[in-house]
Short mmCIF file of C-alpha atoms in Angstrom, two decimals:
data_model
loop_
_atom_site.label_atom_id
_atom_site.label_comp_id
_atom_site.label_asym_id
_atom_site.label_seq_id
_atom_site.Cartn_x
_atom_site.Cartn_y
_atom_site.Cartn_z
CA MET A 2 -27.86 7.91 -2.30
CA PRO A 3 -24.94 5.90 -3.25
CA GLN A 4 -24.86 3.04 -5.18
CA ILE A 5 -23.25 -0.02 -4.30
CA LYS A 6 -23.46 -2.39 -7.44
CA SER A 7 -20.47 -4.22 -6.96
CA ILE A 8 -18.30 -5.41 -4.00
CA LEU A 9 -14.23 -6.37 -4.04
CA CYS A 10 -13.30 -8.70 -1.07
CA PRO A 11 -9.38 -9.54 -1.20
CA VAL A 12 -8.67 -12.64 0.99
CA ASP A 13 -5.41 -14.20 1.94
CA PHE A 14 -7.51 -17.11 4.15
CA SER A 15 -6.77 -15.63 7.68
CA GLU A 16 -9.03 -15.55 9.93
CA PHE A 17 -9.11 -11.50 9.33
CA SER A 18 -9.94 -12.59 5.87
CA VAL A 19 -13.14 -14.59 6.76
CA ASN A 20 -14.14 -11.63 8.73
CA ALA A 21 -14.11 -9.54 5.86
CA TYR A 22 -15.64 -11.79 3.77
CA GLU A 23 -18.54 -12.32 6.18
CA TYR A 24 -19.13 -8.51 5.88
CA ALA A 25 -18.73 -8.62 2.46
CA GLN A 26 -21.65 -11.09 2.10
CA SER A 27 -23.86 -9.27 4.16
CA LEU A 28 -23.41 -5.95 2.04
CA ALA A 29 -23.84 -7.96 -1.05
CA TRP A 30 -26.93 -9.68 -0.20
CA HIS A 31 -28.28 -6.29 1.03
CA TYR A 32 -27.57 -4.22 -1.84
CA LYS A 33 -27.95 -7.01 -4.32
CA ALA A 34 -24.29 -6.30 -5.56
CA LYS A 35 -21.96 -8.34 -7.41
CA LEU A 36 -19.14 -9.66 -5.26
CA PHE A 37 -15.93 -10.46 -6.37
CA LEU A 38 -13.15 -12.70 -4.52
CA GLN A 39 -9.74 -12.12 -5.22
CA HIS A 40 -6.85 -13.90 -3.87
CA VAL A 41 -2.98 -12.94 -4.50
CA LEU A 42 -0.03 -14.97 -4.84
CA TYR A 43 3.42 -13.71 -4.54
CA PRO A 44 5.15 -12.72 -7.67
CA LEU A 45 5.88 -16.19 -8.97
CA HIS A 46 9.14 -15.10 -10.53
CA GLY A 47 10.78 -15.64 -7.57
CA SER A 48 9.29 -18.58 -6.28
CA PHE A 49 11.42 -20.90 -8.65
CA ALA A 50 14.66 -19.54 -8.64
CA ALA A 51 16.32 -22.95 -8.33
CA TYR A 52 14.94 -23.79 -11.48
CA GLY A 53 17.53 -21.73 -13.36
CA SER A 54 16.75 -21.61 -16.92
CA ASN A 55 14.57 -24.80 -17.04
CA THR A 56 11.91 -23.05 -18.44
CA GLU A 57 9.71 -26.17 -18.70
CA SER A 58 9.86 -26.79 -14.88
CA TYR A 59 9.40 -23.17 -14.00
CA GLU A 60 6.01 -22.66 -15.98
CA LYS A 61 5.17 -26.22 -14.59
CA GLY A 62 5.73 -25.12 -11.14
CA CYS A 63 3.75 -22.11 -11.32
CA ARG A 64 0.60 -23.55 -13.04
CA GLN A 65 0.90 -25.96 -10.22
CA LEU A 66 0.56 -23.06 -7.70
CA ARG A 67 -2.25 -21.07 -9.11
CA ALA A 68 -4.29 -24.25 -9.67
CA ASP A 69 -3.78 -25.05 -5.86
CA ALA A 70 -4.56 -21.54 -5.18
CA GLU A 71 -7.84 -21.67 -7.30
CA GLU A 72 -8.74 -24.65 -5.61
CA LYS A 73 -8.13 -23.19 -2.17
CA LEU A 74 -10.46 -20.39 -2.94
CA GLN A 75 -12.86 -22.44 -4.31
CA GLN A 76 -13.10 -24.22 -0.63
CA PHE A 77 -12.89 -21.14 1.06
CA VAL A 78 -16.33 -19.73 -0.37
CA ARG A 79 -18.06 -23.31 0.05
CA ARG A 80 -16.96 -23.38 3.80
CA HIS A 81 -17.95 -19.84 4.45
CA ALA A 82 -21.09 -19.41 2.53
CA ARG A 83 -23.77 -17.83 4.23
CA THR A 84 -26.10 -16.33 1.57
CA GLU A 85 -27.32 -17.13 -1.97
CA ILE A 86 -24.70 -14.72 -3.16
CA ARG A 87 -21.70 -16.72 -5.16
CA PRO A 88 -18.59 -14.52 -6.07
CA GLN A 89 -16.65 -14.39 -8.90
CA CYS A 90 -13.46 -15.57 -7.94
CA PHE A 91 -9.72 -14.39 -9.24
CA VAL A 92 -6.36 -15.78 -8.65
CA GLN A 93 -3.72 -13.40 -9.63
CA ASP A 94 0.27 -13.61 -9.02
CA GLY A 95 2.02 -10.25 -8.30
CA TRP A 96 1.89 -7.01 -6.08
CA ALA A 97 -1.19 -7.33 -4.22
CA THR A 98 -2.00 -3.52 -3.38
CA ASP A 99 -1.27 -2.90 -7.22
CA LEU A 100 -3.51 -6.24 -8.32
CA ILE A 101 -6.13 -5.27 -6.08
CA LEU A 102 -6.45 -1.44 -7.10
CA SER A 103 -6.76 -2.77 -11.04
CA LEU A 104 -9.39 -5.33 -10.53
CA ALA A 105 -11.42 -2.77 -8.84
CA GLU A 106 -10.88 -0.54 -11.43
CA ALA A 107 -11.75 -2.96 -14.34
CA GLN A 108 -15.11 -4.39 -12.31
CA ALA A 109 -16.19 -0.86 -11.52
CA VAL A 110 -16.34 -1.84 -8.06
CA ASN A 111 -18.18 0.85 -5.73
CA LEU A 112 -16.60 -1.09 -2.35
CA ILE A 113 -13.59 -3.06 -1.38
CA VAL A 114 -14.17 -4.95 1.57
CA MET A 115 -10.58 -5.84 3.47
CA GLY A 116 -9.43 -7.65 6.98
CA THR A 117 -7.33 -5.93 9.28
CA HIS A 118 -5.33 -6.87 12.77
CA GLY A 119 -5.59 -3.19 13.77
CA LEU A 120 -2.29 -3.31 15.58
CA ARG A 121 -3.20 -1.55 18.84
CA GLY A 122 -1.17 0.86 19.68
CA ILE A 123 1.67 0.20 17.35
CA ASP A 124 1.19 2.72 14.47
CA ARG A 125 4.95 2.13 12.52
CA LEU A 126 4.09 -2.10 12.09
CA MET A 127 0.58 -1.11 9.89
CA LEU A 128 2.85 0.95 7.81
CA GLY A 129 3.40 -0.80 4.51
CA SER A 130 0.73 -3.48 5.04
CA VAL A 131 -1.45 -3.93 2.01
CA THR A 132 -4.86 -2.76 3.67
CA GLU A 133 -3.62 0.73 4.52
CA ARG A 134 -2.11 0.98 1.00
CA VAL A 135 -5.33 -0.22 -0.26
CA LEU A 136 -7.01 2.39 2.04
CA ARG A 137 -4.35 5.13 0.99
CA ARG A 138 -4.80 4.86 -2.87
CA ALA A 139 -8.40 3.66 -3.44
CA ARG A 140 -10.70 5.41 -5.43
CA CYS A 141 -14.00 3.99 -3.71
CA PRO A 142 -15.03 3.53 -0.22
CA VAL A 143 -12.82 1.17 1.64
CA LEU A 144 -14.51 -1.07 4.72
CA ALA A 145 -11.53 -2.30 6.85
CA VAL A 146 -13.13 -5.38 8.92
CA ARG A 147 -11.22 -6.11 12.56
CA LYS A 148 -12.52 -8.52 14.88
CA PRO A 149 -15.04 -6.58 16.89
CA ALA A 150 -15.16 -6.47 20.50
CA HIS A 151 -18.59 -7.69 20.85
CA HIS A 152 -20.76 -10.07 19.04
CA VAL A 153 -21.60 -9.04 15.51
CA ILE A 154 -21.06 -11.93 13.34
CA SER A 155 -23.81 -14.37 13.36
CA SER A 156 -23.51 -17.96 14.05
CA VAL A 157 -23.48 -20.44 11.01
CA HIS A 158 -26.87 -21.26 10.97
CA ASP A 159 -28.21 -17.65 10.72
CA PRO A 160 -28.59 -16.87 7.24
CA GLU A 161 -27.97 -13.04 7.61
CA PRO A 162 -23.39 -13.45 8.10
CA VAL A 163 -23.69 -10.02 10.37
CA HIS A 164 -25.86 -8.18 12.27
CA LEU A 165 -25.11 -4.26 12.18
CA ARG A 166 -27.73 -2.81 15.06
CA LYS A 167 -25.54 0.17 16.08
CA MET A 168 -23.47 2.87 13.36
CA LEU A 169 -21.60 5.85 14.16
CA LEU A 170 -21.04 8.57 11.69
CA CYS A 171 -18.24 10.97 12.61
CA THR A 172 -18.49 14.50 10.90
CA ASP A 173 -16.85 17.62 10.55
CA PHE A 174 -19.33 19.22 7.96
CA SER A 175 -16.75 18.97 5.51
CA GLU A 176 -17.37 17.59 1.70
CA HIS A 177 -15.80 14.27 2.46
CA ALA A 178 -17.72 13.96 5.99
CA HIS A 179 -21.06 15.12 3.94
CA ARG A 180 -20.02 11.93 1.08
CA ALA A 181 -19.59 9.54 4.06
CA THR A 182 -22.82 10.83 5.30
CA GLU A 183 -24.63 9.29 2.33
CA TYR A 184 -23.32 6.30 2.72
CA ALA A 185 -23.81 6.02 6.59
CA VAL A 186 -27.64 6.92 6.01
CA SER A 187 -28.31 4.38 3.19
CA MET A 188 -26.41 1.66 5.65
CA ALA A 189 -28.56 2.49 8.34
CA LYS A 190 -31.82 1.88 6.43
CA GLU A 191 -30.78 -1.16 4.81
CA TYR A 192 -30.09 -2.92 8.33
CA GLY A 193 -32.65 -0.98 10.20
CA ALA A 194 -29.92 0.10 12.58
CA GLU A 195 -29.75 3.34 14.77
CA LEU A 196 -27.28 5.80 13.65
CA THR A 197 -25.26 8.20 15.51
CA LEU A 198 -24.15 11.56 14.47
CA LEU A 199 -20.80 12.37 16.15
CA HIS A 200 -19.04 15.57 16.11
CA VAL A 201 -16.01 16.26 18.38
CA LEU A 202 -15.11 20.00 19.32
CA GLU A 203 -11.32 19.85 19.59
CA ASP A 204 -8.71 22.83 21.26
CA VAL A 205 -12.09 24.73 22.38
CA PRO A 206 -10.63 28.30 23.92
CA ARG A 207 -11.27 28.42 28.12
CA SER A 208 -13.21 31.34 27.09
CA THR A 209 -16.35 29.02 25.72
CA ASP A 210 -19.37 28.62 27.00
CA LEU A 211 -19.31 24.82 26.64
CA GLU A 212 -23.16 24.09 26.96
CA SER A 213 -23.96 26.79 24.21
CA ALA A 214 -21.36 25.57 22.17
CA THR A 215 -22.29 21.62 22.76
CA GLU A 216 -26.16 22.72 22.25
CA LYS A 217 -25.63 24.86 19.11
CA MET A 218 -23.30 22.03 17.18
CA ALA A 219 -26.23 19.25 18.28
CA LYS A 220 -28.77 21.66 16.65
CA GLN A 221 -26.31 21.65 13.23
CA LEU A 222 -25.75 17.58 13.50
CA GLU A 223 -30.03 17.62 13.63
CA GLU A 224 -30.11 19.73 10.79
CA SER A 225 -27.38 18.09 8.69
CA ILE A 226 -29.49 15.49 7.30
CA VAL A 227 -33.13 16.67 6.00
CA PRO A 228 -36.18 14.56 7.36
CA LYS A 229 -36.84 13.55 3.73
CA THR A 230 -33.50 11.77 3.84
CA ARG A 231 -33.60 10.33 7.12
CA LYS A 232 -36.89 9.10 7.21
CA GLY A 233 -36.98 5.28 7.90
CA CYS A 234 -33.85 5.90 9.85
CA ILE A 235 -33.47 6.19 13.88
CA VAL A 236 -31.25 8.95 14.00
CA LYS A 237 -29.09 10.06 17.42
CA VAL A 238 -26.75 12.82 17.40
CA ALA A 239 -23.58 13.20 20.20
CA VAL A 240 -21.20 16.02 20.88
CA GLU A 241 -17.87 15.56 22.70
CA ILE A 242 -14.75 17.60 23.35
CA GLY A 243 -11.52 16.06 23.22
CA LYS A 244 -9.04 14.53 20.60
CA PRO A 245 -11.20 13.68 17.72
CA TYR A 246 -9.86 10.03 17.48
CA GLN A 247 -9.77 9.45 21.48
CA GLN A 248 -13.90 10.21 21.56
CA ILE A 249 -14.74 8.31 18.52
CA ILE A 250 -12.93 5.24 20.00
CA GLN A 251 -14.35 5.68 23.13
CA LEU A 252 -17.96 6.43 22.35
CA ALA A 253 -17.71 3.46 19.90
CA LEU A 254 -16.40 1.05 22.67
CA GLU A 255 -19.14 2.04 25.49
CA ALA A 256 -22.09 2.17 22.95
CA GLN A 257 -21.08 -1.33 21.51
CA THR A 258 -21.12 0.00 18.15
CA ASP A 259 -21.13 -2.37 14.77
CA LEU A 260 -19.87 -0.01 12.47
CA VAL A 261 -17.79 3.36 11.95
CA ILE A 262 -18.31 5.51 9.00
CA MET A 263 -15.96 8.53 8.20
CA GLY A 264 -14.58 10.43 5.54
CA ALA A 265 -11.18 10.42 4.12
CA ARG A 266 -9.72 13.59 2.71
CA GLY A 267 -8.81 11.69 -0.35
CA ARG A 268 -5.30 10.40 -1.74
CA GLY A 269 -2.91 12.93 -1.49
CA ALA A 270 -3.68 14.38 1.59
CA LEU A 271 -3.36 10.73 2.88
CA ASP A 272 0.29 9.87 1.42
CA THR A 273 1.67 13.30 3.29
CA ALA A 274 0.78 12.44 6.80
CA ILE A 275 -1.27 9.41 6.81
CA PHE A 276 -1.10 8.54 10.58
CA GLY A 277 -1.76 11.58 12.20
CA SER A 278 -5.42 11.53 10.38
CA THR A 279 -8.14 10.83 12.50
CA THR A 280 -9.76 8.06 10.31
CA TYR A 281 -6.42 5.96 10.34
CA ARG A 282 -5.91 6.32 14.08
CA VAL A 283 -9.57 4.68 14.60
CA ILE A 284 -9.21 2.22 12.19
CA GLN A 285 -5.57 1.37 13.87
CA LEU A 286 -6.87 1.76 17.73
CA GLY A 287 -10.76 1.25 17.20
CA SER A 288 -12.96 -1.80 18.47
CA CYS A 289 -15.07 -2.43 15.64
CA PRO A 290 -14.97 -2.04 11.31
CA VAL A 291 -14.51 1.26 9.95
CA LEU A 292 -15.90 2.57 6.86
CA ALA A 293 -13.40 4.98 5.05
CA VAL A 294 -15.56 7.32 2.22
CA HIS A 295 -13.24 9.45 0.02
CA ILE A 296 -14.54 12.01 -2.45
#
């Protein structure tokens, strides 16, 4: 089973960051993990161009900006605290993607939790976003949190920030999908959630006996999680036919899935055709958060 001992949650104080922080707190509480909260200021050298060669004024301005950001981050923590977890906070200035990945490496982070708006149906607008670049380059799993289509985040009076009751694991039986399975089973047990294993048959020849092929695949799904591993976990299987990302999105919406877990083929493959991958389509167009698990 995967070890989640430390979690990083970058925030920019937007609604999307608030949602991500709710999930980060919940996961840190369930796994008894350290939680790191990070806010990145845009490179400060561009913020004080008007000061020219006045070094003293420039440095004073930089210190004030950092101090303001640190106070704002502490206020964010106080305002949105839901568990006894108290995060370690970092305020840095520079390029967000690089600093997020550097902090994740330095703190040996096991999971990055980030907010995303999803940008339904407009692929090109997501290109270049910080979340997309972190998803593409991170060495650990990344949970991309968007506001779910149904109610998942609990009321402010509930000590459990997020209730995850239904999870959907999408698998093609590859190595990266196997790694995603380990996270899916672990999280399903932690939250007492129902876990559905989904495989989508694509480009099926017309001569194929669909009923037989579906039954065979369902059996393979059942056998993909050994009895010892699935103990204490409610597991269902589903086999669909069509475009994988479309079927995943549709099933997740119909079943009111709270979390989709998917494998990502690794940084090299994602760099070459990022918007052709099933994982990124589901993150962009789906109705709930997606955990992308890298090998």
